[in-house]
mmCIF file of C-alpha atoms and ligand atoms in Angstrom:
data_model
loop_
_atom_site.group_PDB
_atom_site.id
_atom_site.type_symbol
_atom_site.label_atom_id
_atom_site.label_comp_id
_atom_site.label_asym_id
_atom_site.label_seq_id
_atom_site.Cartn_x
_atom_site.Cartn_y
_atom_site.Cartn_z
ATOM 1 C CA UNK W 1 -33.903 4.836 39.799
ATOM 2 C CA UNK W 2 -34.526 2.432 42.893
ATOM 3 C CA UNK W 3 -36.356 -0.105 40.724
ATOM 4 C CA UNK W 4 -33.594 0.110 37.915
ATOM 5 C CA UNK W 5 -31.217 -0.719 40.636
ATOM 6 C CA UNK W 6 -33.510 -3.653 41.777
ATOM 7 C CA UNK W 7 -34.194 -5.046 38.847
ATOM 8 C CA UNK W 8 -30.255 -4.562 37.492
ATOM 9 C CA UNK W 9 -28.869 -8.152 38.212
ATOM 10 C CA UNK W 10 -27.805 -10.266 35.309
ATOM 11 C CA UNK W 11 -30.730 -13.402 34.494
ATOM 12 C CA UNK W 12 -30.860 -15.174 31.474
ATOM 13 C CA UNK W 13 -32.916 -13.749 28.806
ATOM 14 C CA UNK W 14 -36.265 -16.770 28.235
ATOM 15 C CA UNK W 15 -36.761 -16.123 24.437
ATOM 16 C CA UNK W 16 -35.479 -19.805 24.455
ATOM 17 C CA UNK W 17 -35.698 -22.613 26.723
ATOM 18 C CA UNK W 18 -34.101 -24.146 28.293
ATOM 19 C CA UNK W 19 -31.646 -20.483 27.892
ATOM 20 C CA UNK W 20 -28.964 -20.657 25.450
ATOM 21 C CA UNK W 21 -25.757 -21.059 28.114
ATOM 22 C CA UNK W 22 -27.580 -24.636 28.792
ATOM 23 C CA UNK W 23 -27.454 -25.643 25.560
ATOM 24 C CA UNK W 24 -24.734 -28.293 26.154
ATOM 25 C CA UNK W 25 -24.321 -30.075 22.728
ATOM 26 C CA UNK W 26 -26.136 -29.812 19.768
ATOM 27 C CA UNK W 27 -29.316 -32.758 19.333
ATOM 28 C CA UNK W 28 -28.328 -35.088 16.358
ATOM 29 C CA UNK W 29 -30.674 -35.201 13.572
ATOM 30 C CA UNK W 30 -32.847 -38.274 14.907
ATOM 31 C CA UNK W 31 -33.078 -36.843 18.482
ATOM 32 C CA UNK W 32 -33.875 -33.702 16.669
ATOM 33 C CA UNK W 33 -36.674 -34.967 15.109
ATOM 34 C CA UNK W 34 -37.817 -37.343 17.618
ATOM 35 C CA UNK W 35 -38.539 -34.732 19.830
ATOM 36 C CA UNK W 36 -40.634 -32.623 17.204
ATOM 37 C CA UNK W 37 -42.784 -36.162 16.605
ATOM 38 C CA UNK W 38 -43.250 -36.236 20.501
ATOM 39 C CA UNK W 39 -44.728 -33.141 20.657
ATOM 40 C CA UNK W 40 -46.673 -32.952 17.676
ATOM 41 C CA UNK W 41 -48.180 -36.006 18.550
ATOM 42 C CA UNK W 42 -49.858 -34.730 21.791
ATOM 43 C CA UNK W 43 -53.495 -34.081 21.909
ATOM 44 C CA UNK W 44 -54.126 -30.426 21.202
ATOM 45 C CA UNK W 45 -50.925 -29.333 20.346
ATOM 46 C CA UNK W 46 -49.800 -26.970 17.847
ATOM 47 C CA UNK W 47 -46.591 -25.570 17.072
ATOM 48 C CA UNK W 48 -44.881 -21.857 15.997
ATOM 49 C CA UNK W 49 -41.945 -21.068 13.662
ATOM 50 C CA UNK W 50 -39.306 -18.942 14.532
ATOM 51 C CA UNK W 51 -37.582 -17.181 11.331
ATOM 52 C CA UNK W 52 -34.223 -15.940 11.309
ATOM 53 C CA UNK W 53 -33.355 -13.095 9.205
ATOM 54 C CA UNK W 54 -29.475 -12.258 9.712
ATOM 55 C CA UNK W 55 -29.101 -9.563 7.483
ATOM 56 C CA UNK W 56 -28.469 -6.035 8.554
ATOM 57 C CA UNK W 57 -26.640 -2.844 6.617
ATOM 58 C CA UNK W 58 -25.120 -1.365 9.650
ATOM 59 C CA UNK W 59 -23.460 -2.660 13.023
ATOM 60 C CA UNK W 60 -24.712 -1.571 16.305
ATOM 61 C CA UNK W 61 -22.182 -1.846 18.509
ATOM 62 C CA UNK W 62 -24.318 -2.987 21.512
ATOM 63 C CA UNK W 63 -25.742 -5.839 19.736
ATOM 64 C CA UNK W 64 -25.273 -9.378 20.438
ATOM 65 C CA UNK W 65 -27.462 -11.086 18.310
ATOM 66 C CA UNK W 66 -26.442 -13.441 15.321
ATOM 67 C CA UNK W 67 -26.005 -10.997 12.427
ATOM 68 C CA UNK W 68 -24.098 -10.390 8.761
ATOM 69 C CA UNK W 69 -23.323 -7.140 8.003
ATOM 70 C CA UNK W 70 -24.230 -6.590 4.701
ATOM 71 C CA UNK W 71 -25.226 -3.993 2.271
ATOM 72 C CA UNK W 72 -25.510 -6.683 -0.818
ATOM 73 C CA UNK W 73 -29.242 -6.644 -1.308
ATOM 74 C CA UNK W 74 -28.820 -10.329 -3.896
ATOM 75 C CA UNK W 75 -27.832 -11.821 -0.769
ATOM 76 C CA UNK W 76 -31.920 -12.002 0.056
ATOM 77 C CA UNK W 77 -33.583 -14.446 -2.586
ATOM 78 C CA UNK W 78 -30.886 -16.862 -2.396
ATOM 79 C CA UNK W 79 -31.668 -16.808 1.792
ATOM 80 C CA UNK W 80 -35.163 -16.859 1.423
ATOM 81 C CA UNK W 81 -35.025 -19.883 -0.823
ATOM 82 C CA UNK W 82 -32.728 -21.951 1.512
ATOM 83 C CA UNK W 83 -35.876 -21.285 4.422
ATOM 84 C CA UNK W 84 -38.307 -22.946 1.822
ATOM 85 C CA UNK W 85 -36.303 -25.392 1.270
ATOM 86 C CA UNK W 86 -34.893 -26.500 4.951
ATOM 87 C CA UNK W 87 -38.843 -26.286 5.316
ATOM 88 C CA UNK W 88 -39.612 -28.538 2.678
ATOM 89 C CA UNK W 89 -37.010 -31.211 4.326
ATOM 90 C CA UNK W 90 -39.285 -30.488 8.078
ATOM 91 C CA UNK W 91 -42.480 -31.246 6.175
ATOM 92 C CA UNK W 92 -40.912 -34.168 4.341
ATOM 93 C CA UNK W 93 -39.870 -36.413 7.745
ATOM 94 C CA UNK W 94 -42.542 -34.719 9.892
ATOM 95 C CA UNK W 95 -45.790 -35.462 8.116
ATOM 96 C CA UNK W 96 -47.713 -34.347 11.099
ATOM 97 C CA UNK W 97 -46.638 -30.673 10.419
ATOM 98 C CA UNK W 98 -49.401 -30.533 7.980
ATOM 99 C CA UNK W 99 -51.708 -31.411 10.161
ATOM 100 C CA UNK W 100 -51.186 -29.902 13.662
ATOM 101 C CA UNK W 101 -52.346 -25.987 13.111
ATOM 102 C CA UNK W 102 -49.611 -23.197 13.324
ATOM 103 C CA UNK W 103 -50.317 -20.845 16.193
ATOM 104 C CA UNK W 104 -47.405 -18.077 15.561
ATOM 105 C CA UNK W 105 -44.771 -17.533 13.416
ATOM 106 C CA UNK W 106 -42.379 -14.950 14.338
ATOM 107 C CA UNK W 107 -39.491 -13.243 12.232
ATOM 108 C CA UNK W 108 -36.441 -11.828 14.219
ATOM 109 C CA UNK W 109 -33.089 -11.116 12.869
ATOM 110 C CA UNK W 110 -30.993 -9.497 12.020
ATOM 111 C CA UNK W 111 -33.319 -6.771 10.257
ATOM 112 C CA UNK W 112 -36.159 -9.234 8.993
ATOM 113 C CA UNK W 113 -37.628 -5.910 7.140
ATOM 114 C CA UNK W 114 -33.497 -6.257 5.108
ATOM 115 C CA UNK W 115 -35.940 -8.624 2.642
ATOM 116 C CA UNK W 116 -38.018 -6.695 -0.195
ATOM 117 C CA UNK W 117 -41.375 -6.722 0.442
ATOM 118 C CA UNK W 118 -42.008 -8.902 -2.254
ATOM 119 C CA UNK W 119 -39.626 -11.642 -1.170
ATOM 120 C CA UNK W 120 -40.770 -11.289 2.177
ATOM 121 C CA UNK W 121 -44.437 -12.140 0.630
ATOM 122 C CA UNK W 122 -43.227 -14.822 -1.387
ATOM 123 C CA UNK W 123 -41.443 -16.628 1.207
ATOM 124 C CA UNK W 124 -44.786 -16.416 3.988
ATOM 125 C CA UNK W 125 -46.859 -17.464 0.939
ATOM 126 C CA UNK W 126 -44.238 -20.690 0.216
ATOM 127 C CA UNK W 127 -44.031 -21.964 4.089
ATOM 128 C CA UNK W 128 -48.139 -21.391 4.560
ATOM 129 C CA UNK W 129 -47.933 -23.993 1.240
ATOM 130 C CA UNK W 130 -49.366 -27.809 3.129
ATOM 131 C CA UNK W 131 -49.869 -25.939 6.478
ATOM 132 C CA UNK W 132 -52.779 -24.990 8.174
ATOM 133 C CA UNK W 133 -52.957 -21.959 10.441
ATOM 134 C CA UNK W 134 -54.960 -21.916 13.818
ATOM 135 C CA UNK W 135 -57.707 -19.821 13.988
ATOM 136 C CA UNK W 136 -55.998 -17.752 16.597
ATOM 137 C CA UNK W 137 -52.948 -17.450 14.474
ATOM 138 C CA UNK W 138 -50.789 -14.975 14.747
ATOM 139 C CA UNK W 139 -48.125 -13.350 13.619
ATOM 140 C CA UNK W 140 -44.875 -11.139 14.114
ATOM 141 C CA UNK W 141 -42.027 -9.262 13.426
ATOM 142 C CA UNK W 142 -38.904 -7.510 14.401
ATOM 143 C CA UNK W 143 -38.570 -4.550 12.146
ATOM 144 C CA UNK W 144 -35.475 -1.485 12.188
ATOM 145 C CA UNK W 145 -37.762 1.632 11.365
ATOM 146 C CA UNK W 146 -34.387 2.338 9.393
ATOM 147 C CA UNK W 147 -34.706 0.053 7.330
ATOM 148 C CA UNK W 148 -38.821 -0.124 6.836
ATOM 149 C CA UNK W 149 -41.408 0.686 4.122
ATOM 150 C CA UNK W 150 -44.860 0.666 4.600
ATOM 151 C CA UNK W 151 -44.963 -1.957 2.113
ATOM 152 C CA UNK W 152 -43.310 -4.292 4.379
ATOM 153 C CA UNK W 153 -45.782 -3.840 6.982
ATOM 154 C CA UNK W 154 -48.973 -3.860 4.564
ATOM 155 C CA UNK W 155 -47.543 -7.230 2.713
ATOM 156 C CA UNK W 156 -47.665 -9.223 6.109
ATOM 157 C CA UNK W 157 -51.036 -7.798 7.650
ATOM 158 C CA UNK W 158 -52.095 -9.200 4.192
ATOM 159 C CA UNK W 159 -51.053 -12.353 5.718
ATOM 160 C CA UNK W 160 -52.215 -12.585 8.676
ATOM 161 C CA UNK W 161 -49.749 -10.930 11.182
ATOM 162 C CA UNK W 162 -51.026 -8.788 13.792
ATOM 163 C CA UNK W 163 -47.964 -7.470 15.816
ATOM 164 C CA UNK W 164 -45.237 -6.019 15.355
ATOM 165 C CA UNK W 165 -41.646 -5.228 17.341
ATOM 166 C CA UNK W 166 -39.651 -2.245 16.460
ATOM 167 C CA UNK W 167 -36.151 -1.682 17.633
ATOM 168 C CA UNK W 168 -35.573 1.552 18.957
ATOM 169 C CA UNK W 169 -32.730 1.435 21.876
ATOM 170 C CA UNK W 170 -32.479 5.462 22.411
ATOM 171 C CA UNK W 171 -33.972 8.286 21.406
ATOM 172 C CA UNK W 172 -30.709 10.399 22.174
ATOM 173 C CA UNK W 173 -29.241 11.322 19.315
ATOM 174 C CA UNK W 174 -25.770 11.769 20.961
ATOM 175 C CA UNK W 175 -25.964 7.675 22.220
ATOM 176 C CA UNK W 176 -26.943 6.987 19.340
ATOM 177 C CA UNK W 177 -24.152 8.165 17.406
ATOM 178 C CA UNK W 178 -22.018 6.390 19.669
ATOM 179 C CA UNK W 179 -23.549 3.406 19.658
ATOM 180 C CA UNK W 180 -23.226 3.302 15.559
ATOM 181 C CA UNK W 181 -27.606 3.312 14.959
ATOM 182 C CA UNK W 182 -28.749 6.697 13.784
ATOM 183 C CA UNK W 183 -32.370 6.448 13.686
ATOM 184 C CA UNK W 184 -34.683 9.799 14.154
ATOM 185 C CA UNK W 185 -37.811 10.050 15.864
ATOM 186 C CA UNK W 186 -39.099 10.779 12.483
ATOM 187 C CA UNK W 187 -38.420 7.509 11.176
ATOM 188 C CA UNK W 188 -39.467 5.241 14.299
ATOM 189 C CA UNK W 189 -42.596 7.486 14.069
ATOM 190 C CA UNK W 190 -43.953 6.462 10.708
ATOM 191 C CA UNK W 191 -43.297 3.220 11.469
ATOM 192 C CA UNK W 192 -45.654 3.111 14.586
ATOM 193 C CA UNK W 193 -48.432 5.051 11.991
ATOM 194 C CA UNK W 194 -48.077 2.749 9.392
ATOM 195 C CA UNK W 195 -48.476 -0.268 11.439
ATOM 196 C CA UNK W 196 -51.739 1.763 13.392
ATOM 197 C CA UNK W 197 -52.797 2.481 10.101
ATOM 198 C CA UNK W 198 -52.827 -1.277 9.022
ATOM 199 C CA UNK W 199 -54.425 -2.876 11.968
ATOM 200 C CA UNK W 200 -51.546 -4.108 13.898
ATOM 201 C CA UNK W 201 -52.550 -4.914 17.338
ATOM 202 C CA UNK W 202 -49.991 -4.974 18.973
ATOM 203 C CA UNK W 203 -46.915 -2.554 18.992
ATOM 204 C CA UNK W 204 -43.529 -2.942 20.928
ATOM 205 C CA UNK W 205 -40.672 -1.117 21.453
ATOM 206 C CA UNK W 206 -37.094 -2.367 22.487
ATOM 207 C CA UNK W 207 -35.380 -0.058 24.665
ATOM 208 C CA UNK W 208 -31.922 -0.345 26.396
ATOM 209 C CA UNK W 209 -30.249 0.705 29.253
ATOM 210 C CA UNK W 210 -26.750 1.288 30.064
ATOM 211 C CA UNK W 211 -25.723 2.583 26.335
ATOM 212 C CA UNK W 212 -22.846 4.968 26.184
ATOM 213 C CA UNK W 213 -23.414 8.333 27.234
ATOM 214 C CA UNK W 214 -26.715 7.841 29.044
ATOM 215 C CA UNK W 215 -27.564 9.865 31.535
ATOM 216 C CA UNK W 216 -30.537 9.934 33.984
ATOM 217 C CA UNK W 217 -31.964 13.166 31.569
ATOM 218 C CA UNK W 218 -31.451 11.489 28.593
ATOM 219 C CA UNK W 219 -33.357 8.547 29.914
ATOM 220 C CA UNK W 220 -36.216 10.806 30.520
ATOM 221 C CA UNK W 221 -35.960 12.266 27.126
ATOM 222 C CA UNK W 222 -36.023 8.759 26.069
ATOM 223 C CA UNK W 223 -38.962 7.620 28.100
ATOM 224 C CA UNK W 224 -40.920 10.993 27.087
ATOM 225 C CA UNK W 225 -41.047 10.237 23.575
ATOM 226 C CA UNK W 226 -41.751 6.658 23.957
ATOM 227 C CA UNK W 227 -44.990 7.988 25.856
ATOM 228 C CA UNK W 228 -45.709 10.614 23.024
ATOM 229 C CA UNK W 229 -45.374 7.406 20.176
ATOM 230 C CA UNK W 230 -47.645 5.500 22.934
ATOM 231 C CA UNK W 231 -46.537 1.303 22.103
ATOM 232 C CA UNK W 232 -48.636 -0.904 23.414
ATOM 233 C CA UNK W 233 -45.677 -2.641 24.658
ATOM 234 C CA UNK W 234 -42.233 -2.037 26.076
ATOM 235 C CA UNK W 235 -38.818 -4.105 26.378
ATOM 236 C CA UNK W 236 -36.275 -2.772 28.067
ATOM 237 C CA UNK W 237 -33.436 -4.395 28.495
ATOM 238 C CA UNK W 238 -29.632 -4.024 29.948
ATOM 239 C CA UNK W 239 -26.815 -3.953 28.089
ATOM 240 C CA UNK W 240 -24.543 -6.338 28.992
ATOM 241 C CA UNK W 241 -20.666 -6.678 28.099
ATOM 242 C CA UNK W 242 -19.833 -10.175 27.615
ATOM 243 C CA UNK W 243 -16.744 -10.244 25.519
ATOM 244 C CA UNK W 244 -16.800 -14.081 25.802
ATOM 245 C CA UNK W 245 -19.971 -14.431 23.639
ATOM 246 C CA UNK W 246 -19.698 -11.444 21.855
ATOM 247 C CA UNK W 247 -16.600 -8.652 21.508
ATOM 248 C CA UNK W 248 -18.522 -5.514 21.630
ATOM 249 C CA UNK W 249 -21.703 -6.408 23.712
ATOM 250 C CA UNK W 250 -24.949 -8.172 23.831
ATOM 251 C CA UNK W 251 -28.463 -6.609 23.862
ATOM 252 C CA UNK W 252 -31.090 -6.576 21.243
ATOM 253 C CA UNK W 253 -32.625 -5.257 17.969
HETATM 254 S S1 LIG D 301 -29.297 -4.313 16.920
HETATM 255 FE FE1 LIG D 301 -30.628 -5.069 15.301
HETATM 256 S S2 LIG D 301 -30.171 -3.711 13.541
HETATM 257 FE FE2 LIG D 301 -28.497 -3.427 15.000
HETATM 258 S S3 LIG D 301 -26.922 -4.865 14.312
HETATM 259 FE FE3 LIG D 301 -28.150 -5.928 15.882
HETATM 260 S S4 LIG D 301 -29.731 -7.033 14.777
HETATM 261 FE FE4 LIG D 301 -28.839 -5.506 13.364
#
């Protein structure tokens, strides 16, 4: 409990940088680009793709990431092709993308896994089209054991990706229910087999803190089957109420 209180002061989260409250206008489309021909013109660099995946069937009510709620599964092919093509327009004013070798690619959401397998292979197969991959490529994703087949998984170890994120929150069924994201240990379970199963090599697990209805015991009930399902990896963040980004809250997948 002493280091939760330490380490519970609010800091910018650096999945971006510089963090998103700096962002003070948006870059216009030559500055935009300018900087990408800077950078890709540097001696040994490479570069790495974030994918965005907004889709998700259900609302949880902690999250403050940039989501549609959705249960309208045509909404995916339509999505997937706008990627290819805002990807086509990248590779059509930066020729040096084809050149410079990808190093990671990452898919976050959202619910990334809300794509069919097959569309999820299609589109990876489409953006590795007139790129070349590093040798130490890698790649990752964000997946909601809710909404997760093994196919999903086995598709992108097919192509290369090696890790994989999965968001978990709580494994209190009562916070849980409050916090609108009924998920049982069952199902975050055969995610973490499948992915052993496939080769990942690297498994992590979100977790938050500060969820309705938490209590120092659930916590530990929490924490003790986190240690049975044995991630390589753990995130755990605060929730944070920040009704001027977001009405209901702002935490992760
Ligand atoms: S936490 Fe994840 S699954 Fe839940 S609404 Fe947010 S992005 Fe979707």
């Amino acid at each position: 409990m002493s280091l939760v209180a330490k380490y519970d002061v609010p800091a910018p989260r650096y999945t971006s940088y510089p963090t998103v409250p700096y962002w003070e206008r948006t870059p216009t489309t030559e500055e935009w680009l300018g900087h990408w021909e800077k950078t890709l013109h540097r001696e040994n660099s490479s570069w790495s793709l974030y994918l965005h995946i907004p889709f998700c069937e259900t609302l949880c009510t902690f999250c403050g990431c940039n989501t549609i709620i959705t249960k309208d599964h045509k909404r995916e092919s339509p999505y997937a092709e706008l990627i290819v093509k805002e990807w086509e327009i990248y590779l059509k004013n930066l020729p040096a993308l084809s050149h410079k070798n990808v190093r990671q690619i990452h898919f976050g959401g959202g619910t990334p896994t809300f794509l069919a397998p097959d569309v999820l292979r299609s589109l990876v197969e489409r953006l590795y089209t007139n790129i070349q991959l590093d040798p130490h490529f890698d790649g990752s994703i964000e997946i909601d054991p809710r909404r997760t087949l093994k196919e999903h998984l086995k598709v992108l170890k097919d192509l290369r990706f090696s890790r994989v994120s999965l968001g978990v929150q709580d494994f209190d069924r009562n916070v849980q229910r409050l916090v609108n994201r009924n998920q049982t240990f069952e199902q975050t379970e055969a995610s973490v087999n499948w992915a052993r199963d496939l080769g990942y090599s690297s498994i992590n697990f979100d977790l938050i803190y500060g969820l309705p209805a938490q209590s120092p015991e659930s916590i530990q009930h929490t924490i003790e089957k986190t240690v049975q399902l044995s991630p390589d990896r753990i995130a755990l963040y605060s929730f944070a109420k920040v009704p001027w980004i977001k009405q209901i809250g702002r935490a992760h997948v």
